[in-house]
């Protein structure tokens, strides 16, 4: 079994923490058999960092943290990644920095620093779904964002989240995502969901989905069928859906997709601290 060595650093002075690490990519990670979160607990994903491990990343110590990597991944391509912790909204995820085998370096810019839901940028005219943080790679057409919004109970019929399906969650989030002044069904029609599944992690259901978004051709990309290829993970807390979404142009998916899938698989909610601001607190205060 290959092992992954992480150095610990202190998070005590910074709400947003980044540390470089190396892990492996699996192109099949994101497509397990579709399961229901209301059934018995499924097998854990091949790459998984527990909430306890993520908290330990922020503790100061002279001892390293060693996380196992399944032996089957040992011969696959490695990717250098960084870890982000947002204490305002209490979540964490990892994003790719470099693909060593391809001599490729990502060019990320933090376009939106983490902020509370009440002051975040809305994704639709009704301001239900809002981006609370975002980073982009303009050169390579990559976007990673975290959005928060309430469930759409016109689509999700039950108030019991243990019965929610990944397809219902995907449709709920996508129905609130368009910036156009259109109906929920028209917003959903912009997107084609390719795959959905659900995993239970630390007792919480995480819903995963992959989808295409249709867009018109641009001056730089003259094509009649230009799409953005997206992968996303959604989890519920305090009556709101927290969603990490990663996307690139469809023509770049073979190269960028595995790294984005790894980013989505790393998304976790964290225990709240004194810095945590729940979405229901002053939801209409835009400052």
Coordinates of C-alpha atoms in Angstrom, one line a residue:
X1 CA 0.0 0.0 0.0
X2 CA 1.3 3.4 -1.0
X3 CA 1.3 6.1 1.7
X4 CA 0.7 9.8 1.5
X5 CA 2.7 12.1 3.8
X6 CA 1.2 15.4 4.9
X7 CA 3.0 18.0 7.0
X8 CA 0.9 19.6 9.8
X9 CA 0.6 23.4 10.2
X10 CA -1.4 25.6 12.5
X11 CA -4.8 27.0 11.4
X12 CA -5.2 29.0 14.6
X13 CA -4.5 32.3 13.0
X14 CA -6.0 32.0 9.6
X15 CA -9.6 31.2 8.6
X16 CA -8.5 30.1 5.2
X17 CA -5.7 27.6 5.2
X18 CA -3.8 26.1 2.2
X19 CA -1.2 23.4 2.3
X20 CA 0.4 21.5 -0.7
X21 CA -0.1 17.8 -0.8
X22 CA 0.3 15.0 -3.3
X23 CA -2.4 12.4 -4.0
X24 CA -3.5 10.1 -6.9
X25 CA -6.2 10.4 -9.5
X26 CA -8.7 7.8 -10.4
X27 CA -10.8 8.3 -13.5
X28 CA -13.3 5.8 -12.2
X29 CA -13.6 7.3 -8.7
X30 CA -16.7 9.4 -9.6
X31 CA -18.9 6.7 -11.1
X32 CA -19.8 4.0 -8.6
X33 CA -23.1 2.2 -8.8
X34 CA -26.1 4.4 -8.0
X35 CA -27.2 3.8 -4.5
X36 CA -29.8 5.3 -2.1
X37 CA -28.7 7.1 1.0
X38 CA -31.7 5.8 2.8
X39 CA -30.3 2.3 2.5
X40 CA -27.5 0.7 4.5
X41 CA -24.2 2.5 4.7
X42 CA -22.3 2.1 1.4
X43 CA -18.6 1.2 1.1
X44 CA -16.4 4.3 1.5
X45 CA -15.0 5.9 -1.6
X46 CA -11.4 4.9 -2.7
X47 CA -10.1 8.4 -1.7
X48 CA -11.5 9.7 1.6
X49 CA -10.3 12.1 4.3
X50 CA -12.3 11.9 7.5
X51 CA -13.5 14.9 9.4
X52 CA -11.0 14.1 12.2
X53 CA -8.1 13.9 9.7
X54 CA -9.1 17.4 8.3
X55 CA -9.2 18.9 11.8
X56 CA -5.8 17.3 12.5
X57 CA -4.3 19.1 9.5
X58 CA -4.8 22.4 11.5
X59 CA -3.2 21.2 14.7
X60 CA 0.4 22.1 15.4
X61 CA 2.7 19.1 16.0
X62 CA 6.2 17.9 15.2
X63 CA 4.8 14.6 14.0
X64 CA 3.7 14.0 10.4
X65 CA 0.2 12.8 9.4
X66 CA 0.3 9.7 7.2
X67 CA -2.8 8.9 5.2
X68 CA -3.1 5.6 3.2
X69 CA -3.7 5.5 -0.5
X70 CA -5.1 2.2 -1.9
X71 CA -2.5 0.1 -3.6
X72 CA -4.5 0.0 -6.8
X73 CA -3.8 3.7 -7.2
X74 CA -0.1 3.6 -6.6
X75 CA 0.8 3.4 -10.3
X76 CA -1.6 6.1 -11.5
X77 CA -0.7 9.6 -12.2
X78 CA 0.0 11.8 -9.2
X79 CA -1.4 15.3 -8.8
X80 CA -0.2 18.0 -6.5
X81 CA -3.1 19.5 -4.6
X82 CA -3.8 22.2 -1.9
X83 CA -6.3 22.2 0.9
X84 CA -8.7 25.0 1.7
X85 CA -10.6 25.5 4.9
X86 CA -13.4 28.1 5.1
X87 CA -14.3 28.7 8.8
X88 CA -17.0 31.2 8.0
X89 CA -19.1 28.4 6.3
X90 CA -17.3 25.5 7.9
X91 CA -16.2 23.3 5.0
X92 CA -13.0 22.2 3.4
X93 CA -11.9 20.8 0.0
X94 CA -8.8 20.3 -2.1
X95 CA -8.0 21.7 -5.5
X96 CA -5.3 20.7 -8.0
X97 CA -2.0 22.7 -8.3
X98 CA 0.0 20.6 -10.8
X99 CA 0.0 17.5 -13.0
X100 CA 3.7 16.5 -12.8
X101 CA 3.5 13.8 -15.5
X102 CA 2.1 16.4 -18.0
X103 CA 4.3 19.2 -16.8
X104 CA 1.1 21.2 -16.3
X105 CA 0.6 23.9 -13.7
X106 CA -2.9 25.3 -12.9
X107 CA -3.2 29.1 -12.8
X108 CA -5.8 29.6 -10.1
X109 CA -7.0 33.1 -9.0
X110 CA -9.3 33.4 -5.9
X111 CA -12.1 35.4 -7.6
X112 CA -14.3 35.4 -4.5
X113 CA -13.0 35.1 -1.1
X114 CA -15.1 33.1 1.4
X115 CA -18.0 35.2 2.8
X116 CA -21.2 34.7 4.7
X117 CA -24.4 33.6 2.8
X118 CA -26.1 37.0 3.6
X119 CA -23.5 39.0 1.6
X120 CA -22.7 36.4 -1.1
X121 CA -23.4 36.9 -4.8
X122 CA -26.7 35.4 -5.9
X123 CA -26.8 33.0 -8.9
X124 CA -30.4 33.7 -9.8
X125 CA -32.8 36.6 -9.6
X126 CA -34.6 35.2 -6.6
X127 CA -31.2 35.1 -4.7
X128 CA -31.9 31.6 -3.3
X129 CA -28.6 30.1 -4.4
X130 CA -25.5 32.1 -3.7
X131 CA -21.8 31.7 -4.3
X132 CA -19.9 31.9 -1.0
X133 CA -16.4 31.3 -2.5
X134 CA -14.9 30.8 -6.0
X135 CA -11.5 30.3 -7.7
X136 CA -11.0 30.3 -11.4
X137 CA -8.3 29.5 -13.9
X138 CA -9.0 31.9 -16.8
X139 CA -6.3 30.5 -19.1
X140 CA -7.6 26.9 -18.9
X141 CA -11.3 27.7 -18.5
X142 CA -11.7 26.1 -15.0
X143 CA -14.0 27.1 -12.2
X144 CA -14.4 25.8 -8.7
X145 CA -17.1 27.3 -6.6
X146 CA -19.0 26.7 -3.4
X147 CA -22.7 27.7 -3.3
X148 CA -25.3 27.6 -0.6
X149 CA -29.1 27.7 -0.9
X150 CA -32.3 26.2 0.4
X151 CA -33.7 23.0 -1.1
X152 CA -36.4 23.4 -3.8
X153 CA -39.3 21.6 -2.3
X154 CA -41.2 21.8 -5.6
X155 CA -38.7 19.2 -6.7
X156 CA -37.8 17.5 -3.5
X157 CA -41.1 16.2 -2.2
X158 CA -40.1 15.0 1.3
X159 CA -38.7 16.9 4.2
X160 CA -36.8 13.8 5.4
X161 CA -33.3 14.1 3.9
X162 CA -32.6 10.4 4.4
X163 CA -35.1 9.8 1.6
X164 CA -33.6 12.4 -0.8
X165 CA -32.1 11.0 -4.0
X166 CA -29.0 12.4 -5.8
X167 CA -31.2 13.1 -8.9
X168 CA -33.6 15.2 -6.8
X169 CA -30.7 17.1 -5.3
X170 CA -29.1 17.7 -8.7
X171 CA -32.4 19.0 -10.1
X172 CA -33.0 21.1 -7.0
X173 CA -29.6 22.8 -7.3
X174 CA -29.7 23.2 -11.0
X175 CA -33.2 24.7 -11.0
X176 CA -31.8 27.6 -8.9
X177 CA -28.5 28.0 -10.7
X178 CA -29.3 29.9 -13.9
X179 CA -28.8 33.7 -13.9
X180 CA -31.6 34.0 -16.5
X181 CA -35.1 35.2 -15.6
X182 CA -36.7 31.9 -16.6
X183 CA -38.7 29.2 -14.8
X184 CA -37.1 26.4 -12.8
X185 CA -37.9 23.9 -15.5
X186 CA -36.3 26.1 -18.2
X187 CA -33.2 26.4 -16.0
X188 CA -33.0 22.6 -15.6
X189 CA -33.4 22.2 -19.4
X190 CA -30.1 24.0 -19.9
X191 CA -28.4 21.1 -18.2
X192 CA -28.1 17.3 -18.9
X193 CA -27.4 15.2 -15.9
X194 CA -25.0 12.3 -16.8
X195 CA -24.5 10.5 -13.6
X196 CA -25.8 10.6 -10.0
X197 CA -24.9 8.7 -6.8
X198 CA -24.8 9.1 -3.1
X199 CA -22.4 8.2 -0.3
X200 CA -22.8 8.4 3.5
X201 CA -19.7 10.0 5.1
X202 CA -19.5 10.6 8.9
X203 CA -23.2 9.8 9.1
X204 CA -24.2 12.5 6.6
X205 CA -25.4 11.8 3.0
X206 CA -23.3 13.4 0.3
X207 CA -25.0 13.6 -3.1
X208 CA -22.7 13.5 -6.2
X209 CA -23.7 14.3 -9.8
X210 CA -22.1 15.0 -13.2
X211 CA -23.8 17.1 -15.8
X212 CA -23.3 19.2 -19.0
X213 CA -24.4 22.8 -19.4
X214 CA -25.2 24.0 -22.9
X215 CA -23.7 27.3 -23.9
X216 CA -23.5 29.3 -27.1
X217 CA -20.2 29.3 -29.1
X218 CA -17.7 32.0 -28.2
X219 CA -15.3 34.0 -30.4
X220 CA -12.4 31.8 -29.3
X221 CA -14.2 28.5 -29.5
X222 CA -16.3 28.3 -32.7
X223 CA -18.4 25.2 -32.2
X224 CA -22.1 24.4 -32.5
X225 CA -22.2 22.2 -29.5
X226 CA -20.1 24.0 -26.8
X227 CA -20.7 22.6 -23.3
X228 CA -19.3 23.0 -19.9
X229 CA -18.7 19.7 -18.2
X230 CA -19.5 19.9 -14.4
X231 CA -19.1 17.6 -11.4
X232 CA -20.6 18.5 -8.0
X233 CA -21.1 17.4 -4.5
X234 CA -23.9 18.6 -2.2
X235 CA -24.6 18.1 1.5
X236 CA -27.3 19.5 3.8
X237 CA -26.8 21.4 7.0
X238 CA -29.1 23.8 9.0
X239 CA -31.8 23.4 6.3
X240 CA -29.5 24.6 3.5
X241 CA -27.7 22.7 0.7
X242 CA -23.9 23.2 0.5
X243 CA -22.6 22.5 -3.0
X244 CA -19.1 22.4 -4.4
X245 CA -19.1 22.6 -8.2
X246 CA -16.1 22.2 -10.5
X247 CA -16.2 22.6 -14.3
X248 CA -14.3 23.0 -17.5
X249 CA -15.0 23.0 -21.2
X250 CA -16.1 19.7 -22.6
X251 CA -13.2 19.5 -25.0
X252 CA -10.8 19.7 -22.0
X253 CA -12.6 17.1 -19.9
X254 CA -10.2 14.2 -20.6
X255 CA -7.3 16.2 -19.3
X256 CA -8.9 18.1 -16.5
X257 CA -11.8 15.9 -15.5
X258 CA -9.9 13.5 -13.2
X259 CA -8.5 16.3 -11.1
X260 CA -11.9 18.0 -10.8
X261 CA -13.5 14.7 -9.7
X262 CA -10.8 14.5 -7.0
X263 CA -11.7 18.0 -5.9
X264 CA -15.4 17.2 -5.6
X265 CA -14.7 14.0 -3.8
X266 CA -12.7 15.9 -1.2
X267 CA -15.5 18.3 -0.2
X268 CA -16.4 17.9 3.5
X269 CA -18.4 19.9 6.1
X270 CA -16.4 20.7 9.2
X271 CA -17.5 21.1 12.8
X272 CA -18.6 24.7 13.4
X273 CA -16.4 27.1 15.4
X274 CA -17.1 30.6 16.7
X275 CA -16.3 31.9 13.2
X276 CA -19.2 29.9 11.6
X277 CA -22.1 32.0 10.3
X278 CA -25.2 29.8 9.5
X279 CA -27.0 30.7 6.3
X280 CA -30.2 31.5 8.1
X281 CA -28.6 34.3 10.0
X282 CA -29.6 37.7 8.4
X283 CA -30.3 36.0 5.0
X284 CA -31.1 39.3 3.3
X285 CA -28.3 41.5 4.6
X286 CA -26.1 42.3 1.6
X287 CA -23.0 43.6 3.4

